[in-house]
Amino acid sequence: MKICIAGGGIIGLSCAYYLQKAGHDVTIIEKGSGDNNCSFGNAGYISPSHFIPLASPGIVAQGLRWMLSSTSPFYIQPRLSTDLLRWGWKFYRSASEKTVQKNAPHLNNILQLSRTLMIDMDKELGGGFDLKQDGCFMLCRTETSFKHEIEVSNEAGKMGIDAPVMSKAEVQDMEPEVELNISGGVFFPIDCHVHPVHMMERLYSHLRMAGVKILHNQTVKAFEKENKTVHAVITDKERIQCDECVIAPGSWLPQVLSLLGIDILLQPGKGYSTTYRNVPRNLRHPAILVDDRAAMTPLDRDLRVGGTMELSGLNNTIRMNRVQPIIKAANTYYTNLNLDVPAPEAVWSGLRPVSPDGLPYIGKHSSYDNITIAGGHAMLGVSLAAATGQLIKQIIQHEKPEIPIEAFRVER
């Protein structure tokens, strides 16, 4: 089949990978240049540890305290937006213990599948992702957050995930180059990480060599359709004929779907990162700094530091008052890192597509026979990319999905 994919981030590329591998003629449409979207600047985590959906009672309680502080890890810019209000109401309603208990097993299923598939993909592509199976720490400064993470460790155990609780001294033994200022932590040996830039470059290179057409700097403007079938995608530059169409444009999902008359709830959640080169004393393992919601990723001798969730609409504005607390947190947890606050031009920002219940949208929409949606992965884009690509391929080929996907239905 001729398959058109709207979106050239890690989700779109993963869909292209599996569809091309199955023998289809694939074209990717990407509105940008393909070298700086959200898939490039993230922490690179493949995280089965993140089986608790973003919409959870804990994040709502903490978020309500944080949401109006522009320097907090979670910030909502005050503005009149019907879409934001609708999203916020559903996020609040989804953040119940009952909903989390219902959704967590489904998120665990797709995370576990994706980890296996991503490792296989990396091997098939010659190890070009720099994928490392080094695990990930959840580090806590306060006893309150440490107790919470111990509860998460217990829940992980119920799902068969090894997550040992570790004292400060035990964590310090695993991080000999840095001095730690923590109460303790939980370690997830199952977690992996990749070098995001190398991953994206390797995928782009492989897909081009495999015959996938990649159209950069083109914006989807319309769809040529008849009844319940889309026959072509119209961009600002050309018409692309298709038998099937995958909609995977990240945070622009609502805008693209609106061209098809489809309404979907999603908000762009801005995150920031900066990468320090040739760090003299570096981490051995990635880590989430739980109290401050910051992420640390060692990339050989480099170190990527990132974080925050900022709901401020579709923009790439760099707010240095939000970057500074991330670096402060890094220096607080690792007292001898001595990281300087970067200049604004050294800060990267990206928009994560956040669904209101913390689960991705994966599947067909009843309005069309040949439209498949892949979006809403929030901070789990890299973690869920391989499984999403595989599931999209199975859906399009009318195969039985590898795992149950009812929880990810797009019209929930």
mmCIF file of C-alpha atoms in Angstrom:
data_model
loop_
_atom_site.group_PDB
_atom_site.id
_atom_site.type_symbol
_atom_site.label_atom_id
_atom_site.label_comp_id
_atom_site.label_asym_id
_atom_site.label_seq_id
_atom_site.Cartn_x
_atom_site.Cartn_y
_atom_site.Cartn_z
ATOM 1 C CA MET A 1 0.000 0.000 0.000
ATOM 2 C CA LYS A 2 0.919 3.643 -0.369
ATOM 3 C CA ILE A 3 1.041 4.908 3.189
ATOM 4 C CA CYS A 4 1.446 8.567 4.144
ATOM 5 C CA ILE A 5 2.639 9.473 7.651
ATOM 6 C CA ALA A 6 2.050 13.010 8.932
ATOM 7 C CA GLY A 7 4.853 13.591 11.420
ATOM 8 C CA GLY A 8 8.617 12.985 11.403
ATOM 9 C CA GLY A 9 9.345 12.624 15.116
ATOM 10 C CA ILE A 10 10.257 9.348 16.785
ATOM 11 C CA ILE A 11 6.650 8.090 16.625
ATOM 12 C CA GLY A 12 6.296 8.801 12.904
ATOM 13 C CA LEU A 13 9.712 7.291 12.134
ATOM 14 C CA SER A 14 8.934 4.162 14.149
ATOM 15 C CA CYS A 15 5.654 3.711 12.274
ATOM 16 C CA ALA A 16 7.567 4.122 9.012
ATOM 17 C CA TYR A 17 10.176 1.588 10.147
ATOM 18 C CA TYR A 18 7.668 -1.217 10.703
ATOM 19 C CA LEU A 19 5.446 -0.360 7.741
ATOM 20 C CA GLN A 20 8.378 -0.224 5.314
ATOM 21 C CA LYS A 21 9.726 -3.455 6.777
ATOM 22 C CA ALA A 22 6.342 -5.044 5.974
ATOM 23 C CA GLY A 23 6.741 -4.031 2.334
ATOM 24 C CA HIS A 24 4.692 -0.846 2.071
ATOM 25 C CA ASP A 25 5.507 2.309 0.075
ATOM 26 C CA VAL A 26 5.890 4.926 2.800
ATOM 27 C CA THR A 27 6.053 8.722 2.633
ATOM 28 C CA ILE A 28 6.706 10.895 5.708
ATOM 29 C CA ILE A 29 5.583 14.530 5.833
ATOM 30 C CA GLU A 30 7.387 16.666 8.436
ATOM 31 C CA LYS A 31 6.628 20.347 8.919
ATOM 32 C CA GLY A 32 10.141 21.094 10.164
ATOM 33 C CA SER A 33 13.661 20.410 8.977
ATOM 34 C CA GLY A 34 13.806 17.102 10.838
ATOM 35 C CA ASP A 35 16.782 17.975 13.004
ATOM 36 C CA ASN A 36 15.356 19.657 16.110
ATOM 37 C CA ASN A 37 11.949 18.314 17.068
ATOM 38 C CA CYS A 38 11.024 16.974 20.506
ATOM 39 C CA SER A 39 12.624 13.618 19.692
ATOM 40 C CA PHE A 40 16.115 15.161 19.555
ATOM 41 C CA GLY A 41 16.332 17.053 22.844
ATOM 42 C CA ASN A 42 14.673 14.671 25.285
ATOM 43 C CA ALA A 43 16.320 12.575 28.002
ATOM 44 C CA GLY A 44 16.417 9.450 25.808
ATOM 45 C CA TYR A 45 14.757 7.195 28.361
ATOM 46 C CA ILE A 46 13.217 3.816 27.613
ATOM 47 C CA SER A 47 11.348 3.578 30.890
ATOM 48 C CA PRO A 48 9.204 0.623 31.964
ATOM 49 C CA SER A 49 9.552 2.303 35.377
ATOM 50 C CA HIS A 50 7.029 4.941 34.223
ATOM 51 C CA PHE A 51 4.007 2.634 34.412
ATOM 52 C CA ILE A 52 1.978 5.102 36.488
ATOM 53 C CA PRO A 53 0.112 7.462 34.111
ATOM 54 C CA LEU A 54 0.904 11.174 34.282
ATOM 55 C CA ALA A 55 -2.708 11.806 35.334
ATOM 56 C CA SER A 56 -2.476 10.539 38.916
ATOM 57 C CA PRO A 57 -3.724 11.827 42.275
ATOM 58 C CA GLY A 58 -0.196 12.716 43.346
ATOM 59 C CA ILE A 59 0.546 14.934 40.355
ATOM 60 C CA VAL A 60 -2.779 16.745 40.685
ATOM 61 C CA ALA A 61 -2.240 17.507 44.367
ATOM 62 C CA GLN A 62 1.314 18.694 43.739
ATOM 63 C CA GLY A 63 0.371 20.393 40.491
ATOM 64 C CA LEU A 64 -2.302 22.536 42.117
ATOM 65 C CA ARG A 65 0.370 23.917 44.441
ATOM 66 C CA TRP A 66 2.803 24.441 41.572
ATOM 67 C CA MET A 67 0.613 25.455 38.664
ATOM 68 C CA LEU A 68 0.660 29.232 39.102
ATOM 69 C CA SER A 69 4.365 29.500 39.923
ATOM 70 C CA SER A 70 6.312 30.209 36.736
ATOM 71 C CA THR A 71 9.470 28.657 38.251
ATOM 72 C CA SER A 72 7.862 25.397 39.410
ATOM 73 C CA PRO A 73 8.346 21.995 37.710
ATOM 74 C CA PHE A 74 4.691 22.071 36.603
ATOM 75 C CA TYR A 75 3.330 25.368 35.271
ATOM 76 C CA ILE A 76 0.143 26.351 33.466
ATOM 77 C CA GLN A 77 0.308 29.768 31.857
ATOM 78 C CA PRO A 78 -2.966 31.572 32.682
ATOM 79 C CA ARG A 79 -4.906 32.151 29.482
ATOM 80 C CA LEU A 80 -8.406 31.962 28.078
ATOM 81 C CA SER A 81 -8.543 28.655 26.208
ATOM 82 C CA THR A 82 -11.583 26.418 25.869
ATOM 83 C CA ASP A 83 -9.358 23.519 24.787
ATOM 84 C CA LEU A 84 -7.162 23.920 27.883
ATOM 85 C CA LEU A 85 -10.197 24.014 30.178
ATOM 86 C CA ARG A 86 -11.687 20.898 28.573
ATOM 87 C CA TRP A 87 -8.329 19.120 28.780
ATOM 88 C CA GLY A 88 -7.817 20.206 32.400
ATOM 89 C CA TRP A 89 -11.242 18.970 33.477
ATOM 90 C CA LYS A 90 -10.663 15.543 31.926
ATOM 91 C CA PHE A 91 -7.128 15.396 33.376
ATOM 92 C CA TYR A 92 -8.568 16.103 36.820
ATOM 93 C CA ARG A 93 -11.280 13.462 36.429
ATOM 94 C CA SER A 94 -8.740 10.909 35.169
ATOM 95 C CA ALA A 95 -6.448 11.463 38.134
ATOM 96 C CA SER A 96 -8.265 9.144 40.508
ATOM 97 C CA GLU A 97 -6.802 6.103 42.213
ATOM 98 C CA LYS A 98 -9.399 3.912 40.503
ATOM 99 C CA THR A 99 -8.467 5.184 37.021
ATOM 100 C CA VAL A 100 -4.751 4.859 37.713
ATOM 101 C CA GLN A 101 -5.217 1.259 38.876
ATOM 102 C CA LYS A 102 -7.164 0.539 35.667
ATOM 103 C CA ASN A 103 -4.702 2.246 33.304
ATOM 104 C CA ALA A 104 -1.342 1.302 34.841
ATOM 105 C CA PRO A 105 -1.393 -2.353 33.650
ATOM 106 C CA HIS A 106 -2.069 -1.223 30.059
ATOM 107 C CA LEU A 107 0.752 1.306 30.238
ATOM 108 C CA ASN A 108 3.013 -1.396 31.673
ATOM 109 C CA ASN A 109 2.116 -3.764 28.805
ATOM 110 C CA ILE A 110 3.040 -1.301 26.085
ATOM 111 C CA LEU A 111 6.182 -0.126 27.918
ATOM 112 C CA GLN A 112 7.457 -3.697 28.293
ATOM 113 C CA LEU A 113 6.718 -4.496 24.645
ATOM 114 C CA SER A 114 8.386 -1.309 23.470
ATOM 115 C CA ARG A 115 11.550 -1.960 25.469
ATOM 116 C CA THR A 116 11.962 -5.358 23.803
ATOM 117 C CA LEU A 117 11.249 -3.974 20.332
ATOM 118 C CA MET A 118 13.552 -0.965 20.752
ATOM 119 C CA ILE A 119 16.456 -3.210 21.759
ATOM 120 C CA ASP A 120 15.761 -5.366 18.690
ATOM 121 C CA MET A 121 15.532 -2.286 16.458
ATOM 122 C CA ASP A 122 18.841 -0.961 17.739
ATOM 123 C CA LYS A 123 20.509 -4.310 17.003
ATOM 124 C CA GLU A 124 18.994 -4.449 13.519
ATOM 125 C CA LEU A 125 20.356 -0.965 12.816
ATOM 126 C CA GLY A 126 23.871 -1.810 13.924
ATOM 127 C CA GLY A 127 23.733 -0.351 17.426
ATOM 128 C CA GLY A 128 23.344 3.144 16.041
ATOM 129 C CA PHE A 129 21.172 4.340 18.936
ATOM 130 C CA ASP A 130 23.990 4.004 21.518
ATOM 131 C CA LEU A 131 21.429 2.099 23.591
ATOM 132 C CA LYS A 132 22.600 1.253 27.097
ATOM 133 C CA GLN A 133 20.846 -1.037 29.559
ATOM 134 C CA ASP A 134 22.175 0.725 32.658
ATOM 135 C CA GLY A 135 18.930 1.179 34.579
ATOM 136 C CA CYS A 136 17.645 4.426 36.073
ATOM 137 C CA PHE A 137 17.511 5.910 39.576
ATOM 138 C CA MET A 138 14.564 7.703 41.172
ATOM 139 C CA LEU A 139 16.430 9.894 43.661
ATOM 140 C CA CYS A 140 14.771 11.685 46.566
ATOM 141 C CA ARG A 141 15.976 14.528 48.761
ATOM 142 C CA THR A 142 13.093 14.469 51.241
ATOM 143 C CA GLU A 143 11.781 11.621 53.334
ATOM 144 C CA THR A 144 8.270 12.349 52.028
ATOM 145 C CA SER A 145 9.212 11.755 48.396
ATOM 146 C CA PHE A 146 11.335 8.742 49.404
ATOM 147 C CA LYS A 147 8.329 7.125 51.103
ATOM 148 C CA HIS A 148 6.260 7.728 47.978
ATOM 149 C CA GLU A 149 8.890 6.133 45.749
ATOM 150 C CA ILE A 150 9.017 3.115 48.066
ATOM 151 C CA GLU A 151 5.265 2.736 47.453
ATOM 152 C CA VAL A 152 5.931 2.911 43.697
ATOM 153 C CA SER A 153 8.602 0.239 44.143
ATOM 154 C CA ASN A 154 6.030 -1.983 45.836
ATOM 155 C CA GLU A 155 3.580 -1.450 42.974
ATOM 156 C CA ALA A 156 6.337 -2.268 40.489
ATOM 157 C CA GLY A 157 6.961 -5.532 42.291
ATOM 158 C CA LYS A 158 3.309 -6.505 41.840
ATOM 159 C CA MET A 159 3.855 -6.136 38.071
ATOM 160 C CA GLY A 160 6.997 -8.224 38.119
ATOM 161 C CA ILE A 161 9.353 -5.235 37.834
ATOM 162 C CA ASP A 162 12.475 -5.369 39.980
ATOM 163 C CA ALA A 163 12.864 -2.020 41.780
ATOM 164 C CA PRO A 164 15.155 -2.255 44.812
ATOM 165 C CA VAL A 165 14.965 0.484 47.434
ATOM 166 C CA MET A 166 18.443 1.856 48.108
ATOM 167 C CA SER A 167 19.984 3.926 50.882
ATOM 168 C CA LYS A 168 22.095 6.992 50.178
ATOM 169 C CA ALA A 169 25.239 4.926 50.766
ATOM 170 C CA GLU A 170 24.124 2.216 48.335
ATOM 171 C CA VAL A 171 23.375 4.756 45.620
ATOM 172 C CA GLN A 172 26.700 6.483 46.305
ATOM 173 C CA ASP A 173 28.550 3.197 45.761
ATOM 174 C CA MET A 174 27.047 3.041 42.254
ATOM 175 C CA GLU A 175 27.965 6.662 41.512
ATOM 176 C CA PRO A 176 31.646 6.965 42.502
ATOM 177 C CA GLU A 177 32.424 10.150 40.540
ATOM 178 C CA VAL A 178 29.758 12.398 42.071
ATOM 179 C CA GLU A 179 28.839 13.359 45.627
ATOM 180 C CA LEU A 180 25.184 12.783 46.450
ATOM 181 C CA ASN A 181 22.886 14.827 48.687
ATOM 182 C CA ILE A 182 19.821 12.578 48.966
ATOM 183 C CA SER A 183 17.688 10.653 51.441
ATOM 184 C CA GLY A 184 17.699 7.563 49.240
ATOM 185 C CA GLY A 185 16.368 6.223 45.994
ATOM 186 C CA VAL A 186 14.772 3.438 44.017
ATOM 187 C CA PHE A 187 16.666 1.747 41.198
ATOM 188 C CA PHE A 188 14.996 0.304 38.094
ATOM 189 C CA PRO A 189 17.485 -2.067 36.415
ATOM 190 C CA ILE A 190 15.010 -2.661 33.573
ATOM 191 C CA ASP A 191 15.263 0.906 32.268
ATOM 192 C CA CYS A 192 17.452 1.757 29.284
ATOM 193 C CA HIS A 193 18.505 4.930 27.523
ATOM 194 C CA VAL A 194 19.607 5.974 24.059
ATOM 195 C CA HIS A 195 21.434 8.957 22.628
ATOM 196 C CA PRO A 196 18.415 10.789 21.137
ATOM 197 C CA VAL A 197 20.340 12.578 18.377
ATOM 198 C CA HIS A 198 22.133 9.403 17.272
ATOM 199 C CA MET A 199 18.841 7.475 17.385
ATOM 200 C CA MET A 200 17.034 9.963 15.161
ATOM 201 C CA GLU A 201 19.926 10.303 12.714
ATOM 202 C CA ARG A 202 20.275 6.526 12.424
ATOM 203 C CA LEU A 203 16.549 6.052 11.806
ATOM 204 C CA TYR A 204 16.442 8.803 9.185
ATOM 205 C CA SER A 205 19.458 7.315 7.420
ATOM 206 C CA HIS A 206 18.032 3.778 7.462
ATOM 207 C CA LEU A 207 14.595 4.846 6.216
ATOM 208 C CA ARG A 208 16.038 6.854 3.328
ATOM 209 C CA MET A 209 18.239 3.924 2.280
ATOM 210 C CA ALA A 210 15.195 1.624 2.510
ATOM 211 C CA GLY A 211 13.275 3.820 0.066
ATOM 212 C CA VAL A 212 11.035 5.793 2.426
ATOM 213 C CA LYS A 213 10.325 9.263 1.023
ATOM 214 C CA ILE A 214 10.846 11.976 3.645
ATOM 215 C CA LEU A 215 9.398 15.382 2.820
ATOM 216 C CA HIS A 216 10.751 18.036 5.187
ATOM 217 C CA ASN A 217 9.478 21.596 5.578
ATOM 218 C CA GLN A 218 6.007 20.720 4.333
ATOM 219 C CA THR A 219 2.814 21.519 6.210
ATOM 220 C CA VAL A 220 -0.362 19.457 5.884
ATOM 221 C CA LYS A 221 -3.078 21.825 4.673
ATOM 222 C CA ALA A 222 -5.955 19.530 3.682
ATOM 223 C CA PHE A 223 -7.058 15.993 2.929
ATOM 224 C CA GLU A 224 -8.640 14.875 -0.311
ATOM 225 C CA LYS A 225 -11.428 12.590 0.812
ATOM 226 C CA GLU A 226 -14.609 10.891 -0.348
ATOM 227 C CA ASN A 227 -17.119 9.523 2.129
ATOM 228 C CA LYS A 228 -15.023 7.679 4.741
ATOM 229 C CA THR A 229 -11.859 7.357 2.651
ATOM 230 C CA VAL A 230 -8.894 9.734 2.366
ATOM 231 C CA HIS A 231 -7.319 9.531 -1.089
ATOM 232 C CA ALA A 232 -4.533 12.098 -0.728
ATOM 233 C CA VAL A 233 -2.802 14.472 1.654
ATOM 234 C CA ILE A 234 -2.421 18.053 0.428
ATOM 235 C CA THR A 235 0.560 20.003 1.747
ATOM 236 C CA ASP A 236 1.614 23.585 1.051
ATOM 237 C CA LYS A 237 3.851 22.192 -1.708
ATOM 238 C CA GLU A 238 2.285 19.080 -3.242
ATOM 239 C CA ARG A 239 -0.364 16.369 -3.290
ATOM 240 C CA ILE A 240 0.574 12.928 -1.920
ATOM 241 C CA GLN A 241 -1.673 10.038 -2.896
ATOM 242 C CA CYS A 242 -2.281 7.386 -0.246
ATOM 243 C CA ASP A 243 -4.159 4.181 0.509
ATOM 244 C CA GLU A 244 -3.657 4.620 4.255
ATOM 245 C CA CYS A 245 -2.726 7.643 6.340
ATOM 246 C CA VAL A 246 -1.089 7.729 9.776
ATOM 247 C CA ILE A 247 -1.517 10.936 11.774
ATOM 248 C CA ALA A 248 1.471 11.318 14.123
ATOM 249 C CA PRO A 249 2.475 15.010 14.288
ATOM 250 C CA GLY A 250 3.198 15.195 18.015
ATOM 251 C CA SER A 251 1.803 18.285 19.717
ATOM 252 C CA TRP A 252 0.146 19.406 16.483
ATOM 253 C CA LEU A 253 -2.212 16.410 16.521
ATOM 254 C CA PRO A 254 -5.405 18.445 17.235
ATOM 255 C CA GLN A 255 -4.610 20.920 14.455
ATOM 256 C CA VAL A 256 -4.048 18.219 11.821
ATOM 257 C CA LEU A 257 -7.073 16.170 12.899
ATOM 258 C CA SER A 258 -9.281 19.273 12.789
ATOM 259 C CA LEU A 259 -8.737 19.253 8.998
ATOM 260 C CA LEU A 260 -10.591 15.934 9.057
ATOM 261 C CA GLY A 261 -13.330 17.198 11.361
ATOM 262 C CA ILE A 262 -11.958 15.164 14.276
ATOM 263 C CA ASP A 263 -11.782 16.719 17.751
ATOM 264 C CA ILE A 264 -9.227 15.314 20.175
ATOM 265 C CA LEU A 265 -8.022 16.543 23.568
ATOM 266 C CA LEU A 266 -4.285 17.162 23.789
ATOM 267 C CA GLN A 267 -2.012 19.881 25.184
ATOM 268 C CA PRO A 268 1.610 20.665 24.291
ATOM 269 C CA GLY A 269 3.770 20.282 27.414
ATOM 270 C CA LYS A 270 6.994 22.183 27.015
ATOM 271 C CA GLY A 271 10.206 20.782 28.417
ATOM 272 C CA TYR A 272 13.745 22.161 28.461
ATOM 273 C CA SER A 273 17.164 20.562 28.298
ATOM 274 C CA THR A 274 20.799 21.498 27.971
ATOM 275 C CA THR A 275 23.801 19.281 27.308
ATOM 276 C CA TYR A 276 27.167 19.759 29.044
ATOM 277 C CA ARG A 277 30.179 18.539 27.096
ATOM 278 C CA ASN A 278 33.093 16.538 28.541
ATOM 279 C CA VAL A 279 31.905 16.643 32.142
ATOM 280 C CA PRO A 280 34.949 15.870 34.362
ATOM 281 C CA ARG A 281 32.867 14.039 37.015
ATOM 282 C CA ASN A 282 29.893 12.360 35.426
ATOM 283 C CA LEU A 283 27.024 10.068 36.340
ATOM 284 C CA ARG A 284 27.185 6.329 35.705
ATOM 285 C CA HIS A 285 23.379 5.987 35.554
ATOM 286 C CA PRO A 286 20.464 8.150 34.412
ATOM 287 C CA ALA A 287 18.355 9.566 37.221
ATOM 288 C CA ILE A 288 15.061 11.315 37.874
ATOM 289 C CA LEU A 289 15.386 13.923 40.634
ATOM 290 C CA VAL A 290 11.979 13.250 42.114
ATOM 291 C CA ASP A 291 11.430 16.307 44.302
ATOM 292 C CA ASP A 292 12.267 18.674 41.436
ATOM 293 C CA ARG A 293 11.045 16.626 38.438
ATOM 294 C CA ALA A 294 14.380 16.945 36.663
ATOM 295 C CA ALA A 295 16.068 14.298 34.499
ATOM 296 C CA MET A 296 19.772 13.494 34.216
ATOM 297 C CA THR A 297 21.209 11.442 31.346
ATOM 298 C CA PRO A 298 24.908 10.617 30.930
ATOM 299 C CA LEU A 299 25.774 10.424 27.223
ATOM 300 C CA ASP A 300 29.314 9.025 27.356
ATOM 301 C CA ARG A 301 31.305 11.959 28.827
ATOM 302 C CA ASP A 302 28.513 14.431 28.100
ATOM 303 C CA LEU A 303 25.595 15.061 30.445
ATOM 304 C CA ARG A 304 22.066 16.076 29.460
ATOM 305 C CA VAL A 305 19.973 17.830 32.100
ATOM 306 C CA GLY A 306 16.299 18.523 31.488
ATOM 307 C CA GLY A 307 12.861 18.847 32.936
ATOM 308 C CA THR A 308 9.679 20.830 33.605
ATOM 309 C CA MET A 309 6.163 20.538 32.280
ATOM 310 C CA GLU A 310 4.910 23.873 30.985
ATOM 311 C CA LEU A 311 1.433 24.177 29.484
ATOM 312 C CA SER A 312 1.674 27.451 27.588
ATOM 313 C CA GLY A 313 0.424 26.559 24.112
ATOM 314 C CA LEU A 314 2.288 25.987 20.866
ATOM 315 C CA ASN A 315 5.432 28.091 21.230
ATOM 316 C CA ASN A 316 9.180 27.625 21.572
ATOM 317 C CA THR A 317 9.816 30.538 23.931
ATOM 318 C CA ILE A 318 12.741 29.884 26.265
ATOM 319 C CA ARG A 319 11.894 30.964 29.821
ATOM 320 C CA MET A 320 15.184 31.100 31.691
ATOM 321 C CA ASN A 321 13.360 31.404 35.017
ATOM 322 C CA ARG A 322 12.209 27.832 34.368
ATOM 323 C CA VAL A 323 15.624 26.584 33.263
ATOM 324 C CA GLN A 324 17.500 27.897 36.298
ATOM 325 C CA PRO A 325 15.655 25.651 38.841
ATOM 326 C CA ILE A 326 16.540 22.569 36.761
ATOM 327 C CA ILE A 327 20.262 23.329 37.004
ATOM 328 C CA LYS A 328 19.914 24.267 40.669
ATOM 329 C CA ALA A 329 18.299 20.874 41.333
ATOM 330 C CA ALA A 330 21.161 19.065 39.570
ATOM 331 C CA ASN A 331 23.732 20.881 41.693
ATOM 332 C CA THR A 332 21.726 20.236 44.856
ATOM 333 C CA TYR A 333 21.506 16.475 44.338
ATOM 334 C CA TYR A 334 25.066 16.140 42.971
ATOM 335 C CA THR A 335 27.040 18.591 45.049
ATOM 336 C CA ASN A 336 30.321 18.441 43.098
ATOM 337 C CA LEU A 337 28.920 18.727 39.579
ATOM 338 C CA ASN A 338 29.151 22.531 39.700
ATOM 339 C CA LEU A 339 27.079 23.065 36.561
ATOM 340 C CA ASP A 340 26.715 26.631 35.313
ATOM 341 C CA VAL A 341 23.352 27.946 34.176
ATOM 342 C CA PRO A 342 23.613 27.860 30.373
ATOM 343 C CA ALA A 343 23.190 30.844 28.092
ATOM 344 C CA PRO A 344 19.723 30.992 26.482
ATOM 345 C CA GLU A 345 21.144 29.975 23.107
ATOM 346 C CA ALA A 346 22.446 26.735 24.678
ATOM 347 C CA VAL A 347 18.989 25.736 25.949
ATOM 348 C CA TRP A 348 16.735 23.437 23.931
ATOM 349 C CA SER A 349 12.969 23.339 24.285
ATOM 350 C CA GLY A 350 10.452 20.883 22.898
ATOM 351 C CA LEU A 351 6.724 20.251 23.064
ATOM 352 C CA ARG A 352 5.499 16.918 24.392
ATOM 353 C CA PRO A 353 1.976 15.881 23.305
ATOM 354 C CA VAL A 354 0.047 15.288 26.533
ATOM 355 C CA SER A 355 -3.280 13.457 26.580
ATOM 356 C CA PRO A 356 -5.585 14.179 29.544
ATOM 357 C CA ASP A 357 -5.451 10.657 30.990
ATOM 358 C CA GLY A 358 -1.746 9.935 30.520
ATOM 359 C CA LEU A 359 -2.242 7.238 27.870
ATOM 360 C CA PRO A 360 -1.399 7.518 24.171
ATOM 361 C CA TYR A 361 -3.942 7.571 21.360
ATOM 362 C CA ILE A 362 -3.354 4.541 19.130
ATOM 363 C CA GLY A 363 -5.879 3.276 16.615
ATOM 364 C CA LYS A 364 -8.472 3.967 13.942
ATOM 365 C CA HIS A 365 -11.137 6.660 14.119
ATOM 366 C CA SER A 366 -14.690 5.659 13.259
ATOM 367 C CA SER A 367 -15.110 8.623 10.897
ATOM 368 C CA TYR A 368 -12.643 7.165 8.377
ATOM 369 C CA ASP A 369 -11.704 3.727 7.123
ATOM 370 C CA ASN A 370 -8.054 4.527 6.373
ATOM 371 C CA ILE A 371 -6.996 7.031 9.045
ATOM 372 C CA THR A 372 -4.905 5.710 11.947
ATOM 373 C CA ILE A 373 -3.826 7.933 14.834
ATOM 374 C CA ALA A 374 -0.602 7.695 16.853
ATOM 375 C CA GLY A 375 -0.165 10.460 19.412
ATOM 376 C CA GLY A 376 -0.438 11.745 22.959
ATOM 377 C CA HIS A 377 2.689 9.989 24.251
ATOM 378 C CA ALA A 378 3.666 12.888 26.548
ATOM 379 C CA MET A 379 7.085 12.238 28.146
ATOM 380 C CA LEU A 380 7.110 8.615 26.948
ATOM 381 C CA GLY A 381 7.663 9.214 23.236
ATOM 382 C CA VAL A 382 10.974 7.359 23.034
ATOM 383 C CA SER A 383 9.819 4.753 25.566
ATOM 384 C CA LEU A 384 6.692 3.896 23.553
ATOM 385 C CA ALA A 385 7.882 4.553 20.006
ATOM 386 C CA ALA A 386 8.782 1.024 18.915
ATOM 387 C CA ALA A 387 5.603 -0.561 20.287
ATOM 388 C CA THR A 388 3.485 2.183 18.759
ATOM 389 C CA GLY A 389 5.076 1.610 15.358
ATOM 390 C CA GLN A 390 4.513 -2.137 15.593
ATOM 391 C CA LEU A 391 0.881 -1.721 16.707
ATOM 392 C CA ILE A 392 0.146 0.790 13.938
ATOM 393 C CA LYS A 393 1.518 -1.687 11.394
ATOM 394 C CA GLN A 394 -0.642 -4.464 12.835
ATOM 395 C CA ILE A 395 -3.762 -2.268 12.847
ATOM 396 C CA ILE A 396 -3.282 -1.207 9.232
ATOM 397 C CA GLN A 397 -2.661 -4.794 8.116
ATOM 398 C CA HIS A 398 -5.739 -6.005 10.033
ATOM 399 C CA GLU A 399 -3.611 -8.238 12.223
ATOM 400 C CA LYS A 400 -4.335 -8.993 15.844
ATOM 401 C CA PRO A 401 -2.455 -6.420 17.927
ATOM 402 C CA GLU A 402 0.388 -7.838 19.983
ATOM 403 C CA ILE A 403 -1.171 -6.507 23.197
ATOM 404 C CA PRO A 404 -4.713 -5.346 24.068
ATOM 405 C CA ILE A 405 -5.140 -1.762 22.829
ATOM 406 C CA GLU A 406 -8.656 -0.899 24.001
ATOM 407 C CA ALA A 407 -7.237 1.488 26.640
ATOM 408 C CA PHE A 408 -5.545 3.511 23.876
ATOM 409 C CA ARG A 409 -8.610 3.932 21.661
ATOM 410 C CA VAL A 410 -8.749 7.382 20.109
ATOM 411 C CA GLU A 411 -12.415 8.065 20.867
ATOM 412 C CA ARG A 412 -12.297 7.345 24.604
#
